[in-house]
XYZ file of C-alpha atoms in Angstrom:
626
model
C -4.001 -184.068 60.365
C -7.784 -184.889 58.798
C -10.267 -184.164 61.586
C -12.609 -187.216 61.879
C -15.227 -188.166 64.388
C -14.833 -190.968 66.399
C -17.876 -192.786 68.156
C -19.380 -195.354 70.341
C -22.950 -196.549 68.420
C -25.136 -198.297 70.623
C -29.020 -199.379 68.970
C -30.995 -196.012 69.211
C -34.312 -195.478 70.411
C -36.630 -194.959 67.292
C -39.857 -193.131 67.396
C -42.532 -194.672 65.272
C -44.043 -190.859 65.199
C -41.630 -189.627 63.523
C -41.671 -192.132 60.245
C -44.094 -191.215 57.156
C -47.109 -190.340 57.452
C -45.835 -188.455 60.455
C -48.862 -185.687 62.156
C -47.248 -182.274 61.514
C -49.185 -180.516 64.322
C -48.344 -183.190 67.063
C -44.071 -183.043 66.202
C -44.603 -179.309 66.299
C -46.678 -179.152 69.518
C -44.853 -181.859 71.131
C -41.478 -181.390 69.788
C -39.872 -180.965 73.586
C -41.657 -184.178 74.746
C -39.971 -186.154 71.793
C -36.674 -184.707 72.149
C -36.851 -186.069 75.669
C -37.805 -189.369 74.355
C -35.076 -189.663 72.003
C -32.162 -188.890 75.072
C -33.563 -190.280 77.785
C -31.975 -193.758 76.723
C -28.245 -193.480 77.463
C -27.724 -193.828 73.828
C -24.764 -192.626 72.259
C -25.115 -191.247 68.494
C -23.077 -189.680 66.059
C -22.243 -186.081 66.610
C -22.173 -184.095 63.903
C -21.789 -179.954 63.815
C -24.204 -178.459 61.500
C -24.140 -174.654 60.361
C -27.696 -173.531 58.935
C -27.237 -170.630 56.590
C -30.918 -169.337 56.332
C -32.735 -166.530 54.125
C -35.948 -166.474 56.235
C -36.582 -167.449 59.864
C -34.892 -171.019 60.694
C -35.544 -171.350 64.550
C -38.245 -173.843 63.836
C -36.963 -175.486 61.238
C -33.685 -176.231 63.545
C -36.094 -177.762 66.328
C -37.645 -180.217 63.719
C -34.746 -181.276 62.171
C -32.893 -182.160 65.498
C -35.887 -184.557 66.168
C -35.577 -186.035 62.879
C -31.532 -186.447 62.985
C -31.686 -188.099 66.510
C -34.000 -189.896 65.615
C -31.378 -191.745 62.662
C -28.616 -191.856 65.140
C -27.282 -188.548 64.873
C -26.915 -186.009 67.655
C -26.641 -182.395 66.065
C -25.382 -179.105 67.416
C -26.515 -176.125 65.788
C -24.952 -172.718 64.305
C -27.975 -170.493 63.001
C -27.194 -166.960 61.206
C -28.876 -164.478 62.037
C -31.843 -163.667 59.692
C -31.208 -163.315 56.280
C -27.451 -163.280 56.775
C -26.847 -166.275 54.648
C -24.943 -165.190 52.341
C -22.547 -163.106 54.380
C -21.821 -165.519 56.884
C -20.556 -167.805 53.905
C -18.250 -165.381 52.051
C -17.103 -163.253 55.367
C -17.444 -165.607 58.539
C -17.839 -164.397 61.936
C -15.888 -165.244 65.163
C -19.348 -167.836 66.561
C -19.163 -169.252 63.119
C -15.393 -169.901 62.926
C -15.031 -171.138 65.754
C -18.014 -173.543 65.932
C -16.198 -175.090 62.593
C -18.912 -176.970 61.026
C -19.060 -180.780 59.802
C -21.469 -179.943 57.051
C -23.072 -176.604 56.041
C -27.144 -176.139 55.233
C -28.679 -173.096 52.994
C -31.873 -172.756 53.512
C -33.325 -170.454 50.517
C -36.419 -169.991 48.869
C -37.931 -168.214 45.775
C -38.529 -165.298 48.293
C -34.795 -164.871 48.469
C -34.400 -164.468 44.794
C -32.767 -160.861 44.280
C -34.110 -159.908 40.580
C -36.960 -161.525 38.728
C -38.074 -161.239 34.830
C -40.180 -158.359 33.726
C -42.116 -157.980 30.767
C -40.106 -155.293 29.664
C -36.901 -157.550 29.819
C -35.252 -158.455 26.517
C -34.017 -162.766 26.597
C -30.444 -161.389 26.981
C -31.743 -159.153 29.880
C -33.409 -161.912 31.464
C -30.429 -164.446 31.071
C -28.275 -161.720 32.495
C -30.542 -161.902 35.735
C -29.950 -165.612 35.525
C -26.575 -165.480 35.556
C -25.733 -162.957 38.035
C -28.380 -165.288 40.085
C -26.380 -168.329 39.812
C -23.175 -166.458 40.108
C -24.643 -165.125 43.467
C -24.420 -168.558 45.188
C -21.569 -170.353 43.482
C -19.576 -167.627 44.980
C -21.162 -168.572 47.627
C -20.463 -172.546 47.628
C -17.364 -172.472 46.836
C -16.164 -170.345 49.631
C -17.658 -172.537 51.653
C -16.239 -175.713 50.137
C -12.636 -173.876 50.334
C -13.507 -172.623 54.222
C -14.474 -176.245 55.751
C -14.155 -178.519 53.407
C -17.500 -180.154 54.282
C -20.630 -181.291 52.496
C -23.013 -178.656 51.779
C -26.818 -179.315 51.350
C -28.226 -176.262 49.340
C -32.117 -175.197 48.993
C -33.760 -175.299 44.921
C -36.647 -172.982 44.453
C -40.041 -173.792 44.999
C -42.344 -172.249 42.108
C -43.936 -168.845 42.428
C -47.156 -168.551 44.302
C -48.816 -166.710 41.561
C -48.440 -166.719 38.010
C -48.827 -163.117 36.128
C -48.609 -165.013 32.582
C -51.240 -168.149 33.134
C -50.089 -171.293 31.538
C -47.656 -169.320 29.814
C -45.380 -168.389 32.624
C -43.665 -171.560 32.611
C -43.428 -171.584 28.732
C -42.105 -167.708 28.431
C -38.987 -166.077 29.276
C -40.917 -163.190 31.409
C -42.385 -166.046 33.366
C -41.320 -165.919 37.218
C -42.242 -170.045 36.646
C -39.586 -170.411 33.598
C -37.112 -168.294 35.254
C -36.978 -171.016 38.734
C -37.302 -174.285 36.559
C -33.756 -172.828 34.348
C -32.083 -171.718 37.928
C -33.354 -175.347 39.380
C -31.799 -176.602 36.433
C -28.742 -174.635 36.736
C -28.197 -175.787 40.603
C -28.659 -179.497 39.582
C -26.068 -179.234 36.948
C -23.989 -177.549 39.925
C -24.296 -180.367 41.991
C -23.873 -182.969 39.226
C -20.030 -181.967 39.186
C -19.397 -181.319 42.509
C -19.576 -184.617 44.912
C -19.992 -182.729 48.101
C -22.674 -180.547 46.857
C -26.214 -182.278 47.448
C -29.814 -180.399 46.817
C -32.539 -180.414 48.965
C -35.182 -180.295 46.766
C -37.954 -177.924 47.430
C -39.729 -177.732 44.428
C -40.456 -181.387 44.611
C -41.438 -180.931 48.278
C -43.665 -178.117 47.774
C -45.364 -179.763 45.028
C -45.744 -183.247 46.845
C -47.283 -180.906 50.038
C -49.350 -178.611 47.569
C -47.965 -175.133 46.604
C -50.973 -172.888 47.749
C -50.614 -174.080 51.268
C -46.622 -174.720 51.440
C -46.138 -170.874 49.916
C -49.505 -168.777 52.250
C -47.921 -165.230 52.174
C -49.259 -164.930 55.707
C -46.409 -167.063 57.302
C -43.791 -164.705 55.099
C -45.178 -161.584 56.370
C -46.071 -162.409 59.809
C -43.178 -164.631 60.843
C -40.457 -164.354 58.024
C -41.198 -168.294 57.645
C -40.960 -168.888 53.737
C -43.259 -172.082 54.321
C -46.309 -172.564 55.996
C -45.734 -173.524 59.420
C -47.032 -176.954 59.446
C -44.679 -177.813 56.570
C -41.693 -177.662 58.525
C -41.777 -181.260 60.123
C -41.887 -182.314 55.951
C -39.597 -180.290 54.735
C -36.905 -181.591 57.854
C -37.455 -184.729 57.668
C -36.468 -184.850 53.665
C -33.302 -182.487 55.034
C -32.746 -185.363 57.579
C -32.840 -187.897 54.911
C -30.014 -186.337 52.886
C -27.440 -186.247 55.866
C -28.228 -189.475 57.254
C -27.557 -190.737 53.745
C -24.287 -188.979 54.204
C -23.239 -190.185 57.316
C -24.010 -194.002 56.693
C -27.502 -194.212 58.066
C -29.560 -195.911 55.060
C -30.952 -198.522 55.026
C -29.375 -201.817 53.169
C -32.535 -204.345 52.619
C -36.251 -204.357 51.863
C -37.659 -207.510 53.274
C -41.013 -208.367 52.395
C -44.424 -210.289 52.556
C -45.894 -211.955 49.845
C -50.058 -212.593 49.961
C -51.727 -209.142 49.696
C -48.144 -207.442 49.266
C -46.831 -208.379 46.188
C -50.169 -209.324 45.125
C -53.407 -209.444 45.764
C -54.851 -212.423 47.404
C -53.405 -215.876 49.220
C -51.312 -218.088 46.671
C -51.975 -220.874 48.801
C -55.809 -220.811 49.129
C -56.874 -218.687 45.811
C -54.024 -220.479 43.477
C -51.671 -218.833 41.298
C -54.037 -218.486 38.496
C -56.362 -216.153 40.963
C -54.244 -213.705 42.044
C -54.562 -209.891 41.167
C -51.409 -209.019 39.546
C -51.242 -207.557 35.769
C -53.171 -205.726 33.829
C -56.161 -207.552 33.734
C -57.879 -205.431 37.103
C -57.207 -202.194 38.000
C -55.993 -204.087 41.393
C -53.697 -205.823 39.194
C -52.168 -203.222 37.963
C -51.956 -201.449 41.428
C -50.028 -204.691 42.563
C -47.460 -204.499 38.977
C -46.706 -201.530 39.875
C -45.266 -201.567 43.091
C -43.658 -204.728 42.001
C -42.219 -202.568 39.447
C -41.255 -199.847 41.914
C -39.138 -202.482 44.366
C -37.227 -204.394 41.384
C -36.072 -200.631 40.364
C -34.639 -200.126 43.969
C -32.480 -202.954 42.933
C -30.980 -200.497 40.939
C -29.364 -198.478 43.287
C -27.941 -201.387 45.554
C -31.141 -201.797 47.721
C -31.339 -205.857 48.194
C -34.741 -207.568 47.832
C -35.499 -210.378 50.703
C -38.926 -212.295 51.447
C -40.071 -212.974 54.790
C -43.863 -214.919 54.460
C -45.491 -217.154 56.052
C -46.134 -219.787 53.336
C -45.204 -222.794 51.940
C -42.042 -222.371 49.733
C -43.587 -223.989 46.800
C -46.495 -221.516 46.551
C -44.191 -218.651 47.188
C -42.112 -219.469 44.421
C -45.517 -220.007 42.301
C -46.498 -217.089 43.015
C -43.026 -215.796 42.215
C -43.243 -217.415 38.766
C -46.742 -216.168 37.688
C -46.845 -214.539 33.955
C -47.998 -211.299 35.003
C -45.626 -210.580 37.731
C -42.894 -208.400 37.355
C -40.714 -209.734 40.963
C -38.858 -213.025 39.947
C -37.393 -215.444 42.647
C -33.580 -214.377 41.260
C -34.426 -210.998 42.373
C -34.210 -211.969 46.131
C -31.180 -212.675 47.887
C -32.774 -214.518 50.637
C -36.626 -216.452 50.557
C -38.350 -217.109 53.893
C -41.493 -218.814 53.055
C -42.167 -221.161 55.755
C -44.520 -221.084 58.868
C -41.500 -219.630 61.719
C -42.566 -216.346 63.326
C -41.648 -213.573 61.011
C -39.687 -211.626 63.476
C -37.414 -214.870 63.833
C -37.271 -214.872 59.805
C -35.993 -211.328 59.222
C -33.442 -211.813 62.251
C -32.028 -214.945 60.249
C -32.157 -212.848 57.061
C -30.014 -210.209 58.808
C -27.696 -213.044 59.960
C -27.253 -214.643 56.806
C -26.743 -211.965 55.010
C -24.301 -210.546 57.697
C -25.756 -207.090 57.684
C -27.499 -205.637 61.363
C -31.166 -205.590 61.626
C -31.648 -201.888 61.869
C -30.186 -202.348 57.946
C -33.673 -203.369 57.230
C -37.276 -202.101 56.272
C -39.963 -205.011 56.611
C -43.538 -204.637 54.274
C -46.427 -206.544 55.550
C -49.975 -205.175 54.568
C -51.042 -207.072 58.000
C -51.064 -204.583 60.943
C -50.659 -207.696 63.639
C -47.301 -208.962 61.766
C -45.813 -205.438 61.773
C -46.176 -205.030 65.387
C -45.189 -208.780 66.130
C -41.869 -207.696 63.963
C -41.919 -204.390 65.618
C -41.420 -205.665 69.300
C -39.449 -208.627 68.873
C -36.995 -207.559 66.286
C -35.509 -204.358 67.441
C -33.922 -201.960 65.247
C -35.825 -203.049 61.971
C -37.809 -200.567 60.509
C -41.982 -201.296 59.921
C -43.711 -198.544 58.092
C -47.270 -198.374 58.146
C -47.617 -199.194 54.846
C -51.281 -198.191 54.534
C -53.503 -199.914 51.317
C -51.603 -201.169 48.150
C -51.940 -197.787 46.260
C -49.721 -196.042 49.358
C -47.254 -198.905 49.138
C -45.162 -196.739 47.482
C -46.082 -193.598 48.601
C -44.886 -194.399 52.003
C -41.656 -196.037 50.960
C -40.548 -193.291 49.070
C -41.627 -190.405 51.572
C -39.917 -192.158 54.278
C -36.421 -191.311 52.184
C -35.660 -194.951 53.643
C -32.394 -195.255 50.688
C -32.031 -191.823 50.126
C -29.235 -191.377 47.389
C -26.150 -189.071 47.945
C -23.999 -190.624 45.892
C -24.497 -193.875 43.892
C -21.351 -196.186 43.265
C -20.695 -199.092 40.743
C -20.580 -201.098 43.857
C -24.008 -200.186 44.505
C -25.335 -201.309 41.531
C -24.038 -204.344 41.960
C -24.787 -205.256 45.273
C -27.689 -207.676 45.355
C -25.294 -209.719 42.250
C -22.424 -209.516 44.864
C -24.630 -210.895 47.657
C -26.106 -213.433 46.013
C -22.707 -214.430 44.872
C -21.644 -215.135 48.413
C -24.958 -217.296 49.105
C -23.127 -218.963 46.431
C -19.961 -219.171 48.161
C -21.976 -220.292 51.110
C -23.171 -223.168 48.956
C -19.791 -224.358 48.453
C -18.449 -223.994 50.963
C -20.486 -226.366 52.640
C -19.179 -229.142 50.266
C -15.489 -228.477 51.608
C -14.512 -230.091 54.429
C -11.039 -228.179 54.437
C -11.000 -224.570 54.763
C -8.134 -224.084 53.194
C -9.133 -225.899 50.179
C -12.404 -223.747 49.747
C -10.213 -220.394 49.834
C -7.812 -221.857 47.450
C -11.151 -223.267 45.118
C -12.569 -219.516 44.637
C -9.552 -218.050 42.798
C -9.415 -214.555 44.238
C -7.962 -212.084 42.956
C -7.262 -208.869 44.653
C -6.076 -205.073 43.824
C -5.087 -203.224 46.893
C -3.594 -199.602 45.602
C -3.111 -196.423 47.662
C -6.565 -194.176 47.108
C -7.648 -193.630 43.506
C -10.026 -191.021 42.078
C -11.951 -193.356 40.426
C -13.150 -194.866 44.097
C -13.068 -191.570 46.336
C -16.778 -191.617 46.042
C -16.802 -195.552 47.260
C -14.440 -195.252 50.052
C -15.929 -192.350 51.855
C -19.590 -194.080 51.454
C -17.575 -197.660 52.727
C -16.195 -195.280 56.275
C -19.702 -193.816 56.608
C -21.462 -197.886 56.662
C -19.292 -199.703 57.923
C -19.754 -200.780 61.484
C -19.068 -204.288 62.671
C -15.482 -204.425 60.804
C -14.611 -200.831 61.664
C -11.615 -200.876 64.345
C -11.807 -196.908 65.088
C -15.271 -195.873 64.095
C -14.153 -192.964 62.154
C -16.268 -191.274 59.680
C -14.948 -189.357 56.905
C -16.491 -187.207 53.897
C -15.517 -187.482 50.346
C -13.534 -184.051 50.717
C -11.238 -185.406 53.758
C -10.762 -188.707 52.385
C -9.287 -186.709 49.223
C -7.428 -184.603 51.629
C -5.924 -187.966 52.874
C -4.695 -189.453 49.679
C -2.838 -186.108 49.234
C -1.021 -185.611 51.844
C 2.392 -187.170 51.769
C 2.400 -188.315 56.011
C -0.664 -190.445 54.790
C -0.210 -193.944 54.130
C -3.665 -194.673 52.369
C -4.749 -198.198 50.950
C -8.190 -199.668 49.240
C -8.625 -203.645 48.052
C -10.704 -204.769 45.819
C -11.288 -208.771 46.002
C -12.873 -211.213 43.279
C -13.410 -214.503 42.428
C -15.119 -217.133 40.298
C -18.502 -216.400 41.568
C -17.759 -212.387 41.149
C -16.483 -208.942 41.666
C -17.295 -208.015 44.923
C -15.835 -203.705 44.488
C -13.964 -202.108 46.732
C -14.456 -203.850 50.549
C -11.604 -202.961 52.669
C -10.096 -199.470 53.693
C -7.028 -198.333 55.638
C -5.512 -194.453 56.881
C -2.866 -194.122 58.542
C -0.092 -191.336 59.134
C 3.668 -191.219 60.228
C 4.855 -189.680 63.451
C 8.572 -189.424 64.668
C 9.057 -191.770 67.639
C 10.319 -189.129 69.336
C 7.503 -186.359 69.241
C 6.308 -185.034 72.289
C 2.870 -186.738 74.017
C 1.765 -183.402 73.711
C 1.983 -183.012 69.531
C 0.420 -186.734 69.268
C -3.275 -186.539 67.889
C -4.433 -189.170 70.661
C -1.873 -188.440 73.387
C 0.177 -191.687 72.450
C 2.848 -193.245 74.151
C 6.435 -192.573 72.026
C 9.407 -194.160 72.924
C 12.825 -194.653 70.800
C 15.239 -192.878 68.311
C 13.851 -189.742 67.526
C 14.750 -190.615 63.944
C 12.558 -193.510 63.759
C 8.991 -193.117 62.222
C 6.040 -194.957 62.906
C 2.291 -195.167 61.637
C -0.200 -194.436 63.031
C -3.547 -196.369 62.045
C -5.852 -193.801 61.806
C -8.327 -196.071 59.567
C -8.950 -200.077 59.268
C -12.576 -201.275 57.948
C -14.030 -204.027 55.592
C -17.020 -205.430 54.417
C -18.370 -207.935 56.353
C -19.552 -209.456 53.065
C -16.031 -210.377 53.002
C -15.079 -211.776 55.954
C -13.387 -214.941 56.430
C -11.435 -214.335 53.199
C -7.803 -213.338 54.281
C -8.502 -210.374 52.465
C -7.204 -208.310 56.586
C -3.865 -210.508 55.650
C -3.551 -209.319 51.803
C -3.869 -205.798 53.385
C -1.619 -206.268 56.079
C 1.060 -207.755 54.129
C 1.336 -204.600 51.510
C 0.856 -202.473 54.608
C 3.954 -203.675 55.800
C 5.609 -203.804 52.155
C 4.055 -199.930 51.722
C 5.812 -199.256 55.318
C 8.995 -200.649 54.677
C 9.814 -198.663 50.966
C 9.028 -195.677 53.410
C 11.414 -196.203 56.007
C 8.650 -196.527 58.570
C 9.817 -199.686 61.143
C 6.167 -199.523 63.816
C 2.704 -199.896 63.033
C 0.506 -198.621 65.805
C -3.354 -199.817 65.883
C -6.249 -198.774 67.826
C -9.304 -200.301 69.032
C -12.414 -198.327 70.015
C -14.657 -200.711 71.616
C -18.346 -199.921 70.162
C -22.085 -202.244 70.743
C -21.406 -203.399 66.796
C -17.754 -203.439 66.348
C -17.042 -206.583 69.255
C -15.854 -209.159 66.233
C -12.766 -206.888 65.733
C -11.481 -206.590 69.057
C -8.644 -208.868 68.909
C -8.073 -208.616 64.925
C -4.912 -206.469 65.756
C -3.233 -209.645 67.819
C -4.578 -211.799 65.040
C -2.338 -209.463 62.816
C 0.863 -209.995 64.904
C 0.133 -206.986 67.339
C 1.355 -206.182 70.777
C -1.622 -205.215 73.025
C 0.122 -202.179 74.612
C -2.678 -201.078 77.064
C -6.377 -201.751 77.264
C -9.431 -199.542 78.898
C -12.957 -198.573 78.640
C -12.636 -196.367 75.760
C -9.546 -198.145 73.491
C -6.678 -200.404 73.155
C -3.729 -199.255 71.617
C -1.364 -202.078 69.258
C 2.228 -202.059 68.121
C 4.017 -204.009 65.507
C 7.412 -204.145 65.208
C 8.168 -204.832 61.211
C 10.827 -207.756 61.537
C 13.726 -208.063 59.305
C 12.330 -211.039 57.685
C 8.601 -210.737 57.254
C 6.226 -213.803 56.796
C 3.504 -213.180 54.000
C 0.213 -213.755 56.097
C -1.867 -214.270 52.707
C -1.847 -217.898 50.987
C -5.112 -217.400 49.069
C -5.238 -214.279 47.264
C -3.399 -213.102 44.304
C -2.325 -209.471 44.456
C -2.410 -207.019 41.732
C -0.662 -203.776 43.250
């Protein structure tokens, strides 16, 4: 059966010095002292086992990163080859490595790792066989790995050579070391362009962004075997960090932010909107445009766009409106302009919006508001933004939405929740439920896992958290692994209606089991009882959206569960319940479903349904497309 990792998420404690623009030298002086920090609440925090494949000296680079990771909610342990031994740890194993059985795998590389470089002497077909053989080197590599564990591995590009033999040419020639690391770069991304459970972490950006001369000294290679200076490590780890808590459902969902000397420069309410430094007029102006240009792009990739400001709604919408602004009030889900506390704002935005507040990152250029927001809305996160020409600096370094994979769904998602503010709006008009469920005209598809949504439903297991009745997380690769095997009962629904297509929302695993099977063969120890010919399923799997909630979309699924049950033969439905901080709404969805609450502790409650002869459609409201 697919291995999957169940936990209890409580709010973790955050560490303000560990956000951009972190101090290198204190994290690596006082990396024991934080650690400390980070466990001394009785937090509990996703465990995840991570294997770092290194060809240079990763001790240090380990102790960062497990500052980093804890600090996103995720509690590592550690398998580190021994120097150097990257690559035959991959292909050949080793009794430590097998059995630690990793969750996702970590090459750590660098251009000092690089077997054969061009010469001068080297014809272009003798320098494109180097290439080749290169490439070949670690796509062996990867896809032993891939094949071994089945896991998401996170591989090192090349930073650019520290020297450069041809000048400006080097990166215009074939002999040049610089050409020869921009093609293999090139070569890796259009590796991990095909493969979904490949990611990069990209070092030549990071070395650039940190400055080459410093990031590459040879001193740290030939003293220490470090293939970066030593007070790049923190930098480098933290962008590592960003790419697997991306993976494991740790981004953040919102940007909420201020208006007067944020968006723009000055106060809309005391300078007016013609007065306000935004456009090209002022070089201010332009500073302004262009981080308004920077948020409406996050758009793009799903991030939604609130306000929180203390102002009067009309002049935030003026100043919303003005010619030279790029922001436009339809590109905000949500607009608090009024004169409430701003920490009381952003906790009704996460409210409304049904999303938790450690979803969101609040901008405010004014120090006093950020720490107001900071101490009396816990979880959100408050960068220190620094002066308008950092705005963006600091956004981006803090990998805040770091992409791993990027779904139709996300595209879509400020359209989707603005659609339901919509839905809101109507159904405040309705005085019978009923009638507003039967006024939206939903349609739903609700099909056993498609290829066309692998990438969806493994990002959906790794967010979800309020509507999530087990907690499990799954990768893209074990998700596949589910839909294949023929003991899996997998289902995904997709729900729209007259305001919109809100993607795929709800997911659901589960996987038969003879009644009669011994407690001992059971994946959780479960209690069997009757005919040893009987099957049952097991629910290893039930989350939605809460964007959707309230819908009957749980009934639509639950009444093809039991029609997908039935064609199989399969006459009980076992659910569980893992009781988490977040996940308290669902606790009795299982006796909402028609459930038998079988036994109830600290740690679960375990569900039966018997499938009756004659089974009542729970679903009035939706029209299924199977």
């Amino acid at each position: 059966m697919i291995k999957s990792i169940r936990t209890t998420e409580r709010n973790t404690l955050m560490l303000h010095e560990l956000e951009y623009p972190f101090d290198s030298e204190y994290i690596l002086k006082k990396s024991k002292s934080l650690k400390r920090r980070l466990l001394e609440e009785n937090t509990q925090r996703i465990p995840k086992k991570i294997a770092v494949l290194g060809g240079s000296t990763t001790h240090d680079i380990i102790r960062i990163l497990e500052l980093f990771l804890l600090n996103q909610g995720i509690e590592p342990t550690f398998y580190e080859s021994e120097y150097g031994m990257y690559w035959e740890d991959a292909m050949f194993g080793n009794e430590e490595l097998n059995a630690f059985g990793p969750d996702l795998v970590y090459i750590h590389t660098s251009f000092r790792n690089l077997r054969s470089l061009p010469e001068v002497k080297d014809s272009r077909e003798q320098v494109e066989d180097k290439l080749r053989s290169e490439f070949e080197h670690f796509q062996v590599m990867w896809e032993k790995l891939a094949n071994t564990w089945h896991c998401p591995i996170i591989q090192d590009n090349f930073e650019l050579p520290y020297y450069r033999l041809m000048g400006n040419q080097d990166g215009a020639d074939f002999h040049g070391r610089t050409w020869y690391v921009n093609r293999m770069n090139q070569m890796f991304a259009d590796y991990a362009a095909e493969h979904q459970n490949f990611l990069i972490n990209d070092i030549c950006y990071q070395s650039a962004a940190y400055g080459l001369d410093e990031w590459s000294a040879p001193f740290f290679w030939h003293m220490y075997k470090y293939s970066l200076c030593l007070k790049a490590i923190p930098w480098m780890a933290h962008n590592v960090a960003n790419i697997m808590k991306s993976l494991y459902g740790k981004n953040k969902k919102s940007l909420v932010l201020d208006l007067d000397n944020t968006l723009w420069g000055g106060i809309v309410g005391d300078d007016g909107v013609e007065n306000l430094q935004i456009g090209q007029e002022t070089s201010m102006g332009q500073v302004y445009s262009e981080f308004q240009s920077y948020v409406k792009s996050l758009k793009d990739i799903g991030i939604m766009l609130n306000v929180d400001s203390k102002n009067e709604e009309e002049n935030a919408l003026a100043g919303l409106n003005h010619p030279d602004g790029v922001l436009r009030p339809d590109d905000f889900i949500l607009i608090k302009a009024n004169w409430e506390p701003k920490s009381e704002n952003i906790l009704t935005i996460a409210k409304e919006m049904n999303i938790l507040p450690e979803s969101l990152v609040f901008v405010d250029d004014n120090p006093a508001e950020r720490e107001i927001v900071r101490t009396h809305a816990e979880g959100v996160s408050v960068p220190e933004i620094g002066s308008p020409e950092q705005y963006i600096r600091v956004l981006d370094h803090n990998g805040y939405f770091e992409v791993t994979s990027l779904s139709e769904d996300d595209r879509k998602r400020n359209e989707m929740y603005k659609a339901n503010a919509q839905r809101a709006a109507q159904q405040a008009t309705f005085t019978d439920y009923g009638a507003y469920l039967k006024s939206l005209q939903m349609k739903a598809v609700i099909r056993p896992f498609e290829a066309l949504y692998m990438a969806r439903i493994a990002q959906l297991t790794n967010k979800s958290n309020q509507f999530n009745l087990t907690t499990k997380r799954y990768t893209q690769a074990q998700i596949e692994e589910a839909a294949q095997n023929p003991s899996c009962i997998t289902l995904y629904g997709k729900l729209e209606d007259k305001f919109g297509d809100n993607g795929v929302v709800t997911v659901l695993i589960g996987h038969e089991e003879a009644e009669g099977a011994e407690d001992g063969d059971r994946t959780d120890g479960r209690e069997s009882g009757g005919d040893s010919t009987e099957k049952a399923l097991h629910l290893d799997l039930w989350l939605m959206s809460c964007r959707v909630l309230k819908r009957d979309m749980e009934y639509a699924m639950m009444d093809v569960l039991v029609e997908t049950c039935r064609a199989r033969g399969i006459r009980r439905i076992y659910g569980y319940y893992y009781p988490t901080a977040k996940n308290g709404m669902v606790r009795d969805f299982y006796g909402l479903q028609g459930f038998e609450k079988l036994r109830e502790n600290e740690k679960e409650t375990v569900w039966r349904f018997e499938i009756p002869e004659h089974y009542e459609k729970k679903n009035h409201y939706i029209e299924i497309e199977k």
